[in-house]
N, CA, C and O atoms as CSV, one atom per row, in Angstrom:
chain,resi,resn,atom,element,x,y,z
A,1,MET,N,N,-11.422,-4.141,0.987
A,1,MET,CA,C,-11.026,-3.174,-0.013
A,1,MET,C,C,-10.221,-2.086,0.675
A,1,MET,O,O,-10.608,-1.586,1.731
A,2,PHE,N,N,-9.104,-1.724,0.074
A,2,PHE,CA,C,-8.185,-0.728,0.605
A,2,PHE,C,C,-8.063,0.360,-0.447
A,2,PHE,O,O,-7.634,0.076,-1.566
A,3,SER,N,N,-8.426,1.600,-0.126
A,3,SER,CA,C,-8.388,2.699,-1.094
A,3,SER,C,C,-7.237,3.641,-0.775
A,3,SER,O,O,-6.816,3.755,0.377
A,4,TYR,N,N,-6.729,4.319,-1.807
A,4,TYR,CA,C,-5.598,5.217,-1.628
A,4,TYR,C,C,-5.586,6.250,-2.743
A,4,TYR,O,O,-6.246,6.079,-3.767
A,5,SER,N,N,-4.826,7.327,-2.536
A,5,SER,CA,C,-4.542,8.318,-3.573
A,5,SER,C,C,-3.049,8.264,-3.854
A,5,SER,O,O,-2.254,8.050,-2.939
A,6,LEU,N,N,-2.660,8.454,-5.111
A,6,LEU,CA,C,-1.247,8.388,-5.475
A,6,LEU,C,C,-0.458,9.539,-4.863
A,6,LEU,O,O,-0.972,10.646,-4.705
A,7,SER,N,N,0.791,9.263,-4.525
A,7,SER,CA,C,1.690,10.272,-3.968
A,7,SER,C,C,2.425,11.009,-5.078
A,7,SER,O,O,2.528,10.521,-6.204
A,8,THR,N,N,2.932,12.189,-4.746
A,8,THR,CA,C,3.757,12.957,-5.682
A,8,THR,C,C,4.915,13.572,-4.908
A,8,THR,O,O,4.829,13.776,-3.697
A,9,ASP,N,N,5.990,13.862,-5.616
A,9,ASP,CA,C,7.046,14.695,-5.049
A,9,ASP,C,C,7.593,15.576,-6.163
A,9,ASP,O,O,7.112,15.508,-7.294
A,10,ASN,N,N,8.595,16.405,-5.861
A,10,ASN,CA,C,9.075,17.373,-6.852
A,10,ASN,C,C,10.132,16.806,-7.798
A,10,ASN,O,O,10.640,17.541,-8.645
A,11,VAL,N,N,10.478,15.527,-7.682
A,11,VAL,CA,C,11.511,14.927,-8.523
A,11,VAL,C,C,10.990,13.725,-9.305
A,11,VAL,O,O,11.242,13.607,-10.504
A,12,THR,N,N,10.278,12.849,-8.645
A,12,THR,CA,C,9.842,11.587,-9.239
A,12,THR,C,C,8.451,11.715,-9.838
A,12,THR,O,O,7.526,12.139,-9.144
A,13,PRO,N,N,8.274,11.357,-11.114
A,13,PRO,CA,C,6.925,11.377,-11.689
A,13,PRO,C,C,6.047,10.307,-11.038
A,13,PRO,O,O,6.541,9.281,-10.570
A,14,LYS,N,N,4.748,10.563,-11.017
A,14,LYS,CA,C,3.809,9.619,-10.399
A,14,LYS,C,C,4.003,8.197,-10.906
A,14,LYS,O,O,3.909,7.241,-10.137
A,15,ALA,N,N,4.272,8.060,-12.196
A,15,ALA,CA,C,4.396,6.729,-12.796
A,15,ALA,C,C,5.587,5.950,-12.246
A,15,ALA,O,O,5.618,4.724,-12.354
A,16,ALA,N,N,6.567,6.637,-11.658
A,16,ALA,CA,C,7.770,5.961,-11.168
A,16,ALA,C,C,7.748,5.700,-9.665
A,16,ALA,O,O,8.623,5.004,-9.149
A,17,ILE,N,N,6.772,6.240,-8.962
A,17,ILE,CA,C,6.679,6.013,-7.522
A,17,ILE,C,C,6.135,4.610,-7.289
A,17,ILE,O,O,5.142,4.203,-7.893
A,18,THR,N,N,6.803,3.880,-6.402
A,18,THR,CA,C,6.341,2.536,-6.063
A,18,THR,C,C,5.701,2.555,-4.678
A,18,THR,O,O,5.828,3.530,-3.937
A,19,TYR,N,N,5.026,1.487,-4.347
A,19,TYR,CA,C,4.306,1.408,-3.082
A,19,TYR,C,C,4.638,0.114,-2.366
A,19,TYR,O,O,4.816,-0.934,-2.988
A,20,GLU,N,N,4.716,0.205,-1.051
A,20,GLU,CA,C,4.951,-0.962,-0.217
A,20,GLU,C,C,3.734,-1.161,0.676
A,20,GLU,O,O,3.193,-0.202,1.227
A,21,LEU,N,N,3.312,-2.399,0.812
A,21,LEU,CA,C,2.184,-2.734,1.677
A,21,LEU,C,C,2.722,-3.374,2.946
A,21,LEU,O,O,3.534,-4.298,2.896
A,22,TYR,N,N,2.262,-2.874,4.078
A,22,TYR,CA,C,2.665,-3.417,5.375
A,22,TYR,C,C,1.447,-4.030,6.053
A,22,TYR,O,O,0.381,-3.417,6.111
A,23,LEU,N,N,1.614,-5.236,6.561
A,23,LEU,CA,C,0.585,-5.916,7.347
A,23,LEU,C,C,1.110,-6.030,8.769
A,23,LEU,O,O,2.136,-6.667,9.010
A,24,ASP,N,N,0.412,-5.417,9.703
A,24,ASP,CA,C,0.857,-5.378,11.103
A,24,ASP,C,C,2.294,-4.880,11.213
A,24,ASP,O,O,3.069,-5.388,12.023
A,25,GLY,N,N,2.651,-3.879,10.393
A,25,GLY,CA,C,3.963,-3.261,10.455
A,25,GLY,C,C,5.078,-4.004,9.747
A,25,GLY,O,O,6.229,-3.571,9.793
A,26,VAL,N,N,4.763,-5.120,9.087
A,26,VAL,CA,C,5.776,-5.917,8.393
A,26,VAL,C,C,5.576,-5.775,6.892
A,26,VAL,O,O,4.480,-6.011,6.384
A,27,PHE,N,N,6.646,-5.385,6.171
A,27,PHE,CA,C,6.582,-5.236,4.720
A,27,PHE,C,C,6.312,-6.583,4.079
A,27,PHE,O,O,7.001,-7.566,4.353
A,28,GLU,N,N,5.306,-6.619,3.224
A,28,GLU,CA,C,4.916,-7.849,2.534
A,28,GLU,C,C,5.332,-7.744,1.075
A,28,GLU,O,O,4.554,-7.287,0.238
A,29,SER,N,N,6.546,-8.163,0.768
A,29,SER,CA,C,7.072,-8.028,-0.590
A,29,SER,C,C,6.387,-8.950,-1.583
A,29,SER,O,O,6.457,-8.719,-2.790
A,30,ASP,N,N,5.723,-9.996,-1.093
A,30,ASP,CA,C,5.059,-10.927,-2.007
A,30,ASP,C,C,3.651,-10.490,-2.388
A,30,ASP,O,O,3.009,-11.134,-3.218
A,31,ILE,N,N,3.164,-9.407,-1.794
A,31,ILE,CA,C,1.853,-8.855,-2.157
A,31,ILE,C,C,2.106,-7.585,-2.955
A,31,ILE,O,O,2.587,-6.593,-2.406
A,32,VAL,N,N,1.791,-7.606,-4.227
A,32,VAL,CA,C,2.033,-6.452,-5.086
A,32,VAL,C,C,0.699,-5.788,-5.401
A,32,VAL,O,O,-0.099,-6.340,-6.159
A,33,PRO,N,N,0.443,-4.607,-4.828
A,33,PRO,CA,C,-0.824,-3.923,-5.111
A,33,PRO,C,C,-0.917,-3.491,-6.570
A,33,PRO,O,O,0.098,-3.228,-7.213
A,34,PHE,N,N,-2.114,-3.422,-7.075
A,34,PHE,CA,C,-2.388,-2.968,-8.436
A,34,PHE,C,C,-2.534,-1.461,-8.376
A,34,PHE,O,O,-3.642,-0.942,-8.240
A,35,ILE,N,N,-1.404,-0.750,-8.478
A,35,ILE,CA,C,-1.397,0.706,-8.366
A,35,ILE,C,C,-0.903,1.277,-9.681
A,35,ILE,O,O,0.218,0.998,-10.107
A,36,ARG,N,N,-1.744,2.081,-10.324
A,36,ARG,CA,C,-1.397,2.636,-11.632
A,36,ARG,C,C,-1.635,4.136,-11.633
A,36,ARG,O,O,-2.659,4.600,-11.133
A,37,PRO,N,N,-0.686,4.912,-12.196
A,37,PRO,CA,C,-0.804,6.370,-12.173
A,37,PRO,C,C,-1.997,6.908,-12.946
A,37,PRO,O,O,-2.461,8.012,-12.663
A,38,GLU,N,N,-2.504,6.154,-13.917
A,38,GLU,CA,C,-3.659,6.658,-14.661
A,38,GLU,C,C,-4.964,6.552,-13.868
A,38,GLU,O,O,-5.994,7.078,-14.290
A,39,PHE,N,N,-4.919,5.878,-12.725
A,39,PHE,CA,C,-6.070,5.799,-11.827
A,39,PHE,C,C,-5.652,6.379,-10.479
A,39,PHE,O,O,-5.328,5.621,-9.565
A,40,PRO,N,N,-5.652,7.728,-10.329
A,40,PRO,CA,C,-5.074,8.357,-9.151
A,40,PRO,C,C,-5.780,8.052,-7.838
A,40,PRO,O,O,-5.150,8.124,-6.783
A,41,ASN,N,N,-7.028,7.723,-7.864
A,41,ASN,CA,C,-7.737,7.339,-6.646
A,41,ASN,C,C,-8.238,5.926,-6.874
A,41,ASN,O,O,-9.256,5.718,-7.534
A,42,SER,N,N,-7.534,4.979,-6.338
A,42,SER,CA,C,-7.769,3.587,-6.677
A,42,SER,C,C,-8.003,2.744,-5.440
A,42,SER,O,O,-7.921,3.221,-4.308
A,43,SER,N,N,-8.294,1.488,-5.687
A,43,SER,CA,C,-8.517,0.528,-4.615
A,43,SER,C,C,-7.832,-0.771,-4.970
A,43,SER,O,O,-7.511,-1.027,-6.130
A,44,MET,N,N,-7.616,-1.580,-3.967
A,44,MET,CA,C,-7.110,-2.918,-4.235
A,44,MET,C,C,-7.797,-3.887,-3.292
A,44,MET,O,O,-8.219,-3.521,-2.195
A,45,ALA,N,N,-7.899,-5.097,-3.726
A,45,ALA,CA,C,-8.449,-6.156,-2.889
A,45,ALA,C,C,-7.510,-7.338,-3.008
A,45,ALA,O,O,-6.974,-7.602,-4.084
A,46,PHE,N,N,-7.311,-8.040,-1.928
A,46,PHE,CA,C,-6.451,-9.216,-1.971
A,46,PHE,C,C,-6.867,-10.166,-0.861
A,46,PHE,O,O,-7.526,-9.775,0.103
A,47,ALA,N,N,-6.478,-11.391,-1.010
A,47,ALA,CA,C,-6.749,-12.404,0.009
A,47,ALA,C,C,-5.425,-12.779,0.647
A,47,ALA,O,O,-4.524,-13.281,-0.026
A,48,TYR,N,N,-5.308,-12.538,1.931
A,48,TYR,CA,C,-4.082,-12.886,2.634
A,48,TYR,C,C,-4.378,-12.962,4.119
A,48,TYR,O,O,-4.888,-12.006,4.703
A,49,ALA,N,N,-4.071,-14.058,4.715
A,49,ALA,CA,C,-4.203,-14.181,6.161
A,49,ALA,C,C,-3.496,-15.451,6.602
A,49,ALA,O,O,-3.728,-16.528,6.052
A,50,ASP,N,N,-2.638,-15.316,7.591
A,50,ASP,CA,C,-2.009,-16.500,8.169
A,50,ASP,C,C,-3.003,-17.240,9.049
A,50,ASP,O,O,-2.986,-18.468,9.138
A,51,GLU,N,N,-3.864,-16.474,9.692
A,51,GLU,CA,C,-4.867,-17.055,10.571
A,51,GLU,C,C,-5.992,-16.044,10.746
A,51,GLU,O,O,-5.796,-14.857,10.485
A,52,PRO,N,N,-7.163,-16.490,11.181
A,52,PRO,CA,C,-8.278,-15.558,11.382
A,52,PRO,C,C,-7.933,-14.511,12.438
A,52,PRO,O,O,-7.167,-14.777,13.365
A,53,GLY,N,N,-8.502,-13.331,12.287
A,53,GLY,CA,C,-8.301,-12.273,13.263
A,53,GLY,C,C,-7.977,-10.954,12.595
A,53,GLY,O,O,-7.884,-10.882,11.369
A,54,PRO,N,N,-7.801,-9.900,13.397
A,54,PRO,CA,C,-7.545,-8.574,12.836
A,54,PRO,C,C,-6.128,-8.437,12.287
A,54,PRO,O,O,-5.187,-9.038,12.804
A,55,VAL,N,N,-5.995,-7.637,11.231
A,55,VAL,CA,C,-4.691,-7.297,10.655
A,55,VAL,C,C,-4.738,-5.816,10.277
A,55,VAL,O,O,-5.751,-5.334,9.769
A,56,THR,N,N,-3.645,-5.098,10.527
A,56,THR,CA,C,-3.570,-3.675,10.217
A,56,THR,C,C,-2.800,-3.483,8.915
A,56,THR,O,O,-1.694,-4.000,8.755
A,57,LEU,N,N,-3.395,-2.732,7.983
A,57,LEU,CA,C,-2.801,-2.464,6.672
A,57,LEU,C,C,-2.316,-1.023,6.613
A,57,LEU,O,O,-3.017,-0.105,7.037
A,58,THR,N,N,-1.112,-0.833,6.087
A,58,THR,CA,C,-0.548,0.491,5.869
A,58,THR,C,C,0.158,0.493,4.520
A,58,THR,O,O,0.822,-0.480,4.162
A,59,LEU,N,N,0.018,1.571,3.779
A,59,LEU,CA,C,0.653,1.707,2.472
A,59,LEU,C,C,1.714,2.799,2.567
A,59,LEU,O,O,1.495,3.833,3.198
A,60,LEU,N,N,2.872,2.563,1.931
A,60,LEU,CA,C,3.971,3.512,1.978
A,60,LEU,C,C,4.484,3.743,0.565
A,60,LEU,O,O,4.790,2.785,-0.146
A,61,ALA,N,N,4.581,5.004,0.148
A,61,ALA,CA,C,5.101,5.347,-1.179
A,61,ALA,C,C,6.612,5.532,-1.098
A,61,ALA,O,O,7.141,6.028,-0.104
A,62,VAL,N,N,7.305,5.115,-2.181
A,62,VAL,CA,C,8.765,5.218,-2.245
A,62,VAL,C,C,9.140,5.822,-3.595
A,62,VAL,O,O,8.701,5.332,-4.636
A,63,ASP,N,N,9.966,6.904,-3.586
A,63,ASP,CA,C,10.376,7.495,-4.864
A,63,ASP,C,C,11.573,6.748,-5.447
A,63,ASP,O,O,12.062,5.790,-4.849
A,64,THR,N,N,12.041,7.185,-6.608
A,64,THR,CA,C,13.099,6.456,-7.318
A,64,THR,C,C,14.452,6.501,-6.610
A,64,THR,O,O,15.321,5.677,-6.897
A,65,VAL,N,N,14.645,7.443,-5.696
A,65,VAL,CA,C,15.891,7.536,-4.942
A,65,VAL,C,C,15.839,6.671,-3.684
A,65,VAL,O,O,16.861,6.440,-3.037
A,66,GLY,N,N,14.647,6.198,-3.344
A,66,GLY,CA,C,14.486,5.382,-2.145
A,66,GLY,C,C,13.919,6.133,-0.960
A,66,GLY,O,O,13.760,5.567,0.122
A,67,ASN,N,N,13.608,7.431,-1.159
A,67,ASN,CA,C,12.973,8.195,-0.089
A,67,ASN,C,C,11.573,7.652,0.141
A,67,ASN,O,O,10.830,7.391,-0.805
A,68,LYS,N,N,11.224,7.486,1.407
A,68,LYS,CA,C,9.895,6.976,1.745
A,68,LYS,C,C,9.022,8.117,2.238
A,68,LYS,O,O,9.447,8.936,3.054
A,69,PHE,N,N,7.805,8.158,1.735
A,69,PHE,CA,C,6.833,9.157,2.145
A,69,PHE,C,C,6.250,8.750,3.496
A,69,PHE,O,O,6.471,7.632,3.962
A,70,ALA,N,N,5.516,9.650,4.112
A,70,ALA,CA,C,4.819,9.300,5.349
A,70,ALA,C,C,3.835,8.170,5.057
A,70,ALA,O,O,3.232,8.144,3.985
A,71,PRO,N,N,3.666,7.250,5.979
A,71,PRO,CA,C,2.736,6.143,5.728
A,71,PRO,C,C,1.287,6.625,5.658
A,71,PRO,O,O,0.927,7.672,6.195
A,72,SER,N,N,0.482,5.830,4.984
A,72,SER,CA,C,-0.949,6.122,4.910
A,72,SER,C,C,-1.575,5.936,6.287
A,72,SER,O,O,-0.944,5.415,7.207
A,73,ASN,N,N,-2.804,6.362,6.408
A,73,ASN,CA,C,-3.558,6.019,7.603
A,73,ASN,C,C,-3.695,4.507,7.648
A,73,ASN,O,O,-3.913,3.869,6.619
A,74,ALA,N,N,-3.570,3.945,8.812
A,74,ALA,CA,C,-3.708,2.498,8.958
A,74,ALA,C,C,-5.184,2.130,9.035
A,74,ALA,O,O,-5.997,2.850,9.615
A,75,ILE,N,N,-5.506,0.997,8.438
A,75,ILE,CA,C,-6.848,0.459,8.608
A,75,ILE,C,C,-6.711,-0.953,9.155
A,75,ILE,O,O,-5.739,-1.650,8.864
A,76,THR,N,N,-7.672,-1.360,9.933
A,76,THR,CA,C,-7.666,-2.708,10.483
A,76,THR,C,C,-8.829,-3.477,9.891
A,76,THR,O,O,-9.971,-3.018,9.902
A,77,VAL,N,N,-8.519,-4.649,9.378
A,77,VAL,CA,C,-9.544,-5.540,8.832
A,77,VAL,C,C,-9.447,-6.864,9.579
A,77,VAL,O,O,-8.421,-7.173,10.186
A,78,THR,N,N,-10.507,-7.629,9.527
A,78,THR,CA,C,-10.516,-8.912,10.213
A,78,THR,C,C,-10.611,-10.042,9.212
A,78,THR,O,O,-11.557,-10.119,8.428
A,79,ALA,N,N,-9.624,-10.914,9.247
A,79,ALA,CA,C,-9.630,-12.107,8.394
A,79,ALA,C,C,-10.531,-13.158,9.040
A,79,ALA,O,O,-10.534,-13.328,10.259
A,80,VAL,N,N,-11.280,-13.847,8.216
A,80,VAL,CA,C,-12.186,-14.880,8.723
A,80,VAL,C,C,-11.813,-16.229,8.125
A,80,VAL,O,O,-11.150,-16.307,7.091
A,81,ASP,N,N,-12.248,-17.281,8.792
A,81,ASP,CA,C,-12.033,-18.643,8.273
A,81,ASP,C,C,-12.847,-18.883,7.044
A,81,ASP,O,O,-12.794,-19.971,6.471
């Protein structure tokens, strides 16, 4: 389980901010987190692993102009067989 709080800026409404998920520093465009502005402190769960072992997850918010916010704190989880 990966928890987060929604980002804000002075131009883009919360509902328009998108999020990118990075696994070991690589953007995973095929994993779309369930992030909704009406749930400002939310969680997501997903199954993804190329092989067993640790993987580091980082979330990055992007506004409508393409500006990227500072990345979230990274967490490391371990995928199992």
